[in-house]
Amino acid sequence: NAGVTQTPKFRILKIGQSMTLQCTQDMNHNYMYWYRQDPGMGLKLIYYSVGAGITDKGEVPNGYNVSRSTTEDFPLRLELAAPSQTSVYFCASSETGVRGGTDTEAFFGQGTRLTVV
Amino acid sequence: AQSVAQPEDQVNVAEGNPLTVKCTYSVSGNPYLFWYVQYPNRGLQFLLKYITGDNLVKGSYGFEAEFNKSQTSFHLKKPSALVSDSALYFCAVRDIGGSYIPTFGRGTSLIVHP
């Protein structure tokens, strides 16, 4: 069981370049999330999705975009990369958002370390 | 709105001693509470959760956490620390009556000295 898979693991971008961070999960989870992790700042939610075709902004969405065409895939797009986007990016998924559901913990990918120079 | 606070950036403990990593939360309704662990260059791994029922929750690797509603706390504990427990620990909260999206604390670095 692969869980949540992110690619690439590392990437260096030049200012102004664009790229897509890939995320796929094989657990048939309805919820998927993108977080960024900066030292001492914890995890900040960028975007999330409650199911195929539905996405919404999180706490820090500026400079990013997402799509959710299938249950499995939730790519994160960076347009016009800036040094402030240097971070470690984590994709996660969880089984249910249904009120009262008990299987609510998130499963995380291994992360993508992005440096913008 | 929901929030979670981890008041300590770093906790140091000697191997074999008990450890506590603190977490307090704020939600408008009732909480789902979680602890995750992150080893270097890895993603977060789920440790344990409180949904309902007993206030003392047991999880992976000998960790446990106590839900205290009056103090709005969910501290992570282990009776005897191991050097291999050294990692970054995150507390997270979801409001059962509100957002389905978990909010994470800033993380606490646990260092267990031999």
CSV table of C-alpha atoms in Angstrom, one decimal:
chain,number,residue,atom,x,y,z
A,1,ASN,CA,0.0,0.0,0.0
A,2,ALA,CA,1.8,3.1,-1.2
A,3,GLY,CA,-0.4,5.6,0.7
A,4,VAL,CA,0.3,9.2,-0.4
A,5,THR,CA,3.1,9.7,-3.0
A,6,GLN,CA,4.6,13.0,-3.8
A,7,THR,CA,7.0,13.9,-6.6
A,8,PRO,CA,9.6,15.3,-7.0
A,9,LYS,CA,11.4,15.0,-3.6
A,10,PHE,CA,13.7,18.0,-4.3
A,11,ARG,CA,13.6,20.8,-6.8
A,12,ILE,CA,15.4,24.0,-7.4
A,13,LEU,CA,13.6,26.7,-9.4
A,14,LYS,CA,14.6,30.1,-10.7
A,15,ILE,CA,12.6,33.1,-9.9
A,16,GLY,CA,9.7,33.4,-12.3
A,17,GLN,CA,9.7,29.7,-13.3
A,18,SER,CA,6.6,27.5,-12.9
A,19,MET,CA,6.2,23.9,-11.8
A,20,THR,CA,3.7,21.4,-10.6
A,21,LEU,CA,4.1,19.3,-7.5
A,22,GLN,CA,2.4,16.0,-8.0
A,23,CYS,CA,0.4,14.1,-5.3
A,24,THR,CA,-1.5,10.9,-5.6
A,25,GLN,CA,-3.1,8.7,-3.0
A,26,ASP,CA,-4.4,5.1,-3.3
A,27,MET,CA,-6.6,5.0,-0.2
A,28,ASN,CA,-9.7,6.4,-1.9
A,29,HIS,CA,-9.8,9.3,0.6
A,30,ASN,CA,-12.2,12.1,-0.2
A,31,TYR,CA,-10.2,14.9,1.6
A,32,MET,CA,-6.8,16.0,0.3
A,33,TYR,CA,-4.6,18.9,1.5
A,34,TRP,CA,-1.5,20.8,0.6
A,35,TYR,CA,0.6,22.2,3.4
A,36,ARG,CA,3.8,24.1,3.5
A,37,GLN,CA,6.3,23.8,6.4
A,38,ASP,CA,8.7,26.5,7.3
A,39,PRO,CA,11.1,26.2,10.2
A,40,GLY,CA,9.4,27.1,13.5
A,41,MET,CA,6.2,27.9,11.8
A,42,GLY,CA,4.4,24.6,11.8
A,43,LEU,CA,2.2,23.6,8.9
A,44,LYS,CA,0.3,26.2,6.9
A,45,LEU,CA,-2.7,25.0,4.8
A,46,ILE,CA,-2.4,26.2,1.1
A,47,TYR,CA,-5.4,24.5,-0.5
A,48,TYR,CA,-7.7,21.6,0.2
A,49,SER,CA,-10.2,19.5,-1.6
A,50,VAL,CA,-13.2,17.6,-0.3
A,51,GLY,CA,-13.7,15.5,-3.4
A,52,ALA,CA,-13.1,15.3,-7.1
A,53,GLY,CA,-14.0,18.6,-8.8
A,54,ILE,CA,-14.1,20.6,-5.5
A,55,THR,CA,-11.2,22.7,-4.2
A,56,ASP,CA,-10.9,25.6,-1.8
A,57,LYS,CA,-8.4,28.0,-0.5
A,58,GLY,CA,-6.6,27.5,2.8
A,59,GLU,CA,-4.6,29.9,4.9
A,60,VAL,CA,-1.8,30.8,2.4
A,61,PRO,CA,-3.1,30.3,-1.2
A,62,ASN,CA,-1.5,33.2,-2.9
A,63,GLY,CA,0.9,32.2,-5.7
A,64,TYR,CA,-0.5,28.6,-5.9
A,65,ASN,CA,-3.2,26.8,-7.7
A,66,VAL,CA,-4.7,23.3,-7.6
A,67,SER,CA,-7.1,21.0,-9.4
A,68,ARG,CA,-8.8,17.8,-8.5
A,69,SER,CA,-10.0,15.9,-11.5
A,70,THR,CA,-9.8,12.5,-9.9
A,71,THR,CA,-10.1,11.2,-6.4
A,72,GLU,CA,-6.5,10.0,-6.5
A,73,ASP,CA,-4.7,13.1,-7.7
A,74,PHE,CA,-4.2,16.6,-6.3
A,75,PRO,CA,-1.5,18.5,-8.0
A,76,LEU,CA,-0.2,21.9,-6.8
A,77,ARG,CA,0.8,24.4,-9.4
A,78,LEU,CA,3.3,27.2,-8.7
A,79,GLU,CA,3.2,30.1,-11.1
A,80,LEU,CA,6.0,32.6,-11.3
A,81,ALA,CA,8.0,31.2,-8.4
A,82,ALA,CA,9.3,33.6,-5.8
A,83,PRO,CA,11.9,33.2,-3.0
A,84,SER,CA,9.1,33.3,-0.4
A,85,GLN,CA,7.9,30.0,-1.8
A,86,THR,CA,11.1,28.3,-0.7
A,87,SER,CA,9.7,25.7,1.7
A,88,VAL,CA,8.9,22.0,2.2
A,89,TYR,CA,5.6,21.0,0.8
A,90,PHE,CA,3.4,18.2,2.1
A,91,CYS,CA,0.4,16.6,0.6
A,92,ALA,CA,-2.0,14.7,2.8
A,93,SER,CA,-5.3,12.9,2.7
A,94,SER,CA,-7.9,11.7,5.1
A,95,GLU,CA,-10.7,9.3,4.9
A,96,THR,CA,-13.8,11.2,5.8
A,97,GLY,CA,-15.1,14.6,6.6
A,98,VAL,CA,-18.5,13.3,7.5
A,99,ARG,CA,-19.6,14.6,10.9
A,100,GLY,CA,-19.3,11.9,13.4
A,101,GLY,CA,-16.8,9.9,11.4
A,102,THR,CA,-14.0,8.4,13.4
A,103,ASP,CA,-11.3,7.7,10.8
A,104,THR,CA,-10.2,11.2,10.6
A,105,GLU,CA,-6.4,11.2,10.9
A,106,ALA,CA,-4.4,12.5,7.9
A,107,PHE,CA,-1.9,10.5,6.0
A,108,PHE,CA,1.1,12.5,4.7
A,109,GLY,CA,3.4,12.1,1.8
A,110,GLN,CA,7.2,12.3,2.2
A,111,GLY,CA,7.4,16.0,1.2
A,112,THR,CA,8.9,18.1,-1.6
A,113,ARG,CA,11.8,20.3,-0.7
A,114,LEU,CA,11.6,23.4,-3.0
A,115,THR,CA,14.2,26.1,-3.3
A,116,VAL,CA,13.6,29.2,-5.4
A,117,VAL,CA,16.7,31.1,-6.3
B,1,ALA,CA,-12.3,29.4,14.6
B,2,GLN,CA,-10.0,26.6,15.8
B,3,SER,CA,-6.4,26.9,17.0
B,4,VAL,CA,-3.8,24.9,18.8
B,5,ALA,CA,-0.8,26.0,20.8
B,6,GLN,CA,2.4,24.1,21.6
B,7,PRO,CA,4.1,26.4,24.1
B,8,GLU,CA,7.5,24.7,24.0
B,9,ASP,CA,9.7,24.9,20.9
B,10,GLN,CA,12.0,22.2,22.4
B,11,VAL,CA,11.8,19.6,25.2
B,12,ASN,CA,14.9,18.0,26.5
B,13,VAL,CA,14.8,14.8,28.5
B,14,ALA,CA,17.2,12.0,29.6
B,15,GLU,CA,16.7,8.5,28.2
B,16,GLY,CA,14.6,6.5,30.6
B,17,ASN,CA,12.9,9.5,32.1
B,18,PRO,CA,9.2,10.3,31.5
B,19,LEU,CA,8.5,12.9,28.9
B,20,THR,CA,5.6,15.3,28.3
B,21,VAL,CA,5.0,17.5,25.3
B,22,LYS,CA,2.3,20.1,25.8
B,23,CYS,CA,-0.6,21.0,23.7
B,24,THR,CA,-3.6,23.3,24.3
B,25,TYR,CA,-6.4,23.9,21.9
B,26,SER,CA,-9.3,26.2,21.2
B,27,VAL,CA,-12.5,25.3,19.3
B,28,SER,CA,-16.0,26.5,19.4
B,29,GLY,CA,-17.5,23.1,19.7
B,30,ASN,CA,-16.1,19.7,20.7
B,31,PRO,CA,-12.6,18.7,19.4
B,32,TYR,CA,-11.0,15.9,17.6
B,33,LEU,CA,-7.4,15.9,18.7
B,34,PHE,CA,-4.3,14.3,17.1
B,35,TRP,CA,-0.6,13.9,17.7
B,36,TYR,CA,1.8,13.3,14.8
B,37,VAL,CA,5.6,12.7,14.8
B,38,GLN,CA,8.0,13.8,12.1
B,39,TYR,CA,11.5,12.3,11.7
B,40,PRO,CA,14.1,14.2,9.7
B,41,ASN,CA,13.4,14.5,6.1
B,42,ARG,CA,10.2,12.6,6.4
B,43,GLY,CA,6.5,13.3,6.3
B,44,LEU,CA,4.3,13.4,9.4
B,45,GLN,CA,3.2,10.1,10.9
B,46,PHE,CA,0.0,9.6,12.9
B,47,LEU,CA,0.6,8.7,16.6
B,48,LEU,CA,-2.8,8.8,18.3
B,49,LYS,CA,-6.1,10.6,18.4
B,50,TYR,CA,-8.9,11.5,20.8
B,51,ILE,CA,-12.4,11.4,19.3
B,52,THR,CA,-14.6,10.5,22.3
B,53,GLY,CA,-14.6,8.2,25.3
B,54,ASP,CA,-11.7,7.7,27.7
B,55,ASN,CA,-9.7,10.7,28.4
B,56,LEU,CA,-6.5,8.7,28.3
B,57,VAL,CA,-5.6,7.7,24.8
B,58,LYS,CA,-2.9,5.2,23.9
B,59,GLY,CA,-1.0,5.2,20.6
B,60,SER,CA,2.0,4.0,18.7
B,61,TYR,CA,5.5,3.5,20.2
B,62,GLY,CA,4.3,3.6,23.8
B,63,PHE,CA,3.0,7.1,23.6
B,64,GLU,CA,-0.2,8.2,25.3
B,65,ALA,CA,-2.1,11.5,25.7
B,66,GLU,CA,-4.6,12.8,28.2
B,67,PHE,CA,-7.6,14.9,27.1
B,68,ASN,CA,-8.5,17.5,29.7
B,69,LYS,CA,-11.6,19.4,28.6
B,70,SER,CA,-11.6,21.9,31.5
B,71,GLN,CA,-8.0,22.9,30.7
B,72,THR,CA,-8.4,22.5,27.0
B,73,SER,CA,-5.3,20.4,26.9
B,74,PHE,CA,-4.1,17.3,25.2
B,75,HIS,CA,-0.5,16.6,26.4
B,76,LEU,CA,1.6,13.8,24.9
B,77,LYS,CA,3.3,11.6,27.4
B,78,LYS,CA,5.6,8.6,27.6
B,79,PRO,CA,6.7,6.8,30.8
B,80,SER,CA,10.3,6.1,29.7
B,81,ALA,CA,11.9,8.1,26.8
B,82,LEU,CA,14.1,6.5,24.2
B,83,VAL,CA,16.9,8.2,22.2
B,84,SER,CA,14.9,7.1,19.1
B,85,ASP,CA,12.0,9.2,20.2
B,86,SER,CA,13.9,12.3,19.3
B,87,ALA,CA,11.8,14.0,16.6
B,88,LEU,CA,9.5,16.9,15.9
B,89,TYR,CA,6.0,16.4,17.4
B,90,PHE,CA,2.8,18.2,16.1
B,91,CYS,CA,-0.5,18.5,17.8
B,92,ALA,CA,-3.6,19.1,15.6
B,93,VAL,CA,-7.2,19.9,16.3
B,94,ARG,CA,-10.5,19.7,14.3
B,95,ASP,CA,-13.8,21.2,15.6
B,96,ILE,CA,-16.4,18.5,15.3
B,97,GLY,CA,-19.1,21.1,14.7
B,98,GLY,CA,-17.0,23.2,12.3
B,99,SER,CA,-14.3,22.9,9.8
B,100,TYR,CA,-13.3,19.4,8.7
B,101,ILE,CA,-9.8,20.6,8.1
B,102,PRO,CA,-7.2,20.0,10.9
B,103,THR,CA,-5.2,22.9,12.3
B,104,PHE,CA,-1.6,22.1,13.3
B,105,GLY,CA,0.5,23.6,16.1
B,106,ARG,CA,4.0,24.9,15.4
B,107,GLY,CA,5.7,21.7,16.5
B,108,THR,CA,7.9,20.8,19.5
B,109,SER,CA,11.3,19.3,19.0
B,110,LEU,CA,11.9,16.5,21.4
B,111,ILE,CA,15.5,15.7,22.2
B,112,VAL,CA,16.2,12.6,24.3
B,113,HIS,CA,19.8,12.5,25.6
B,114,PRO,CA,21.6,9.2,26.2
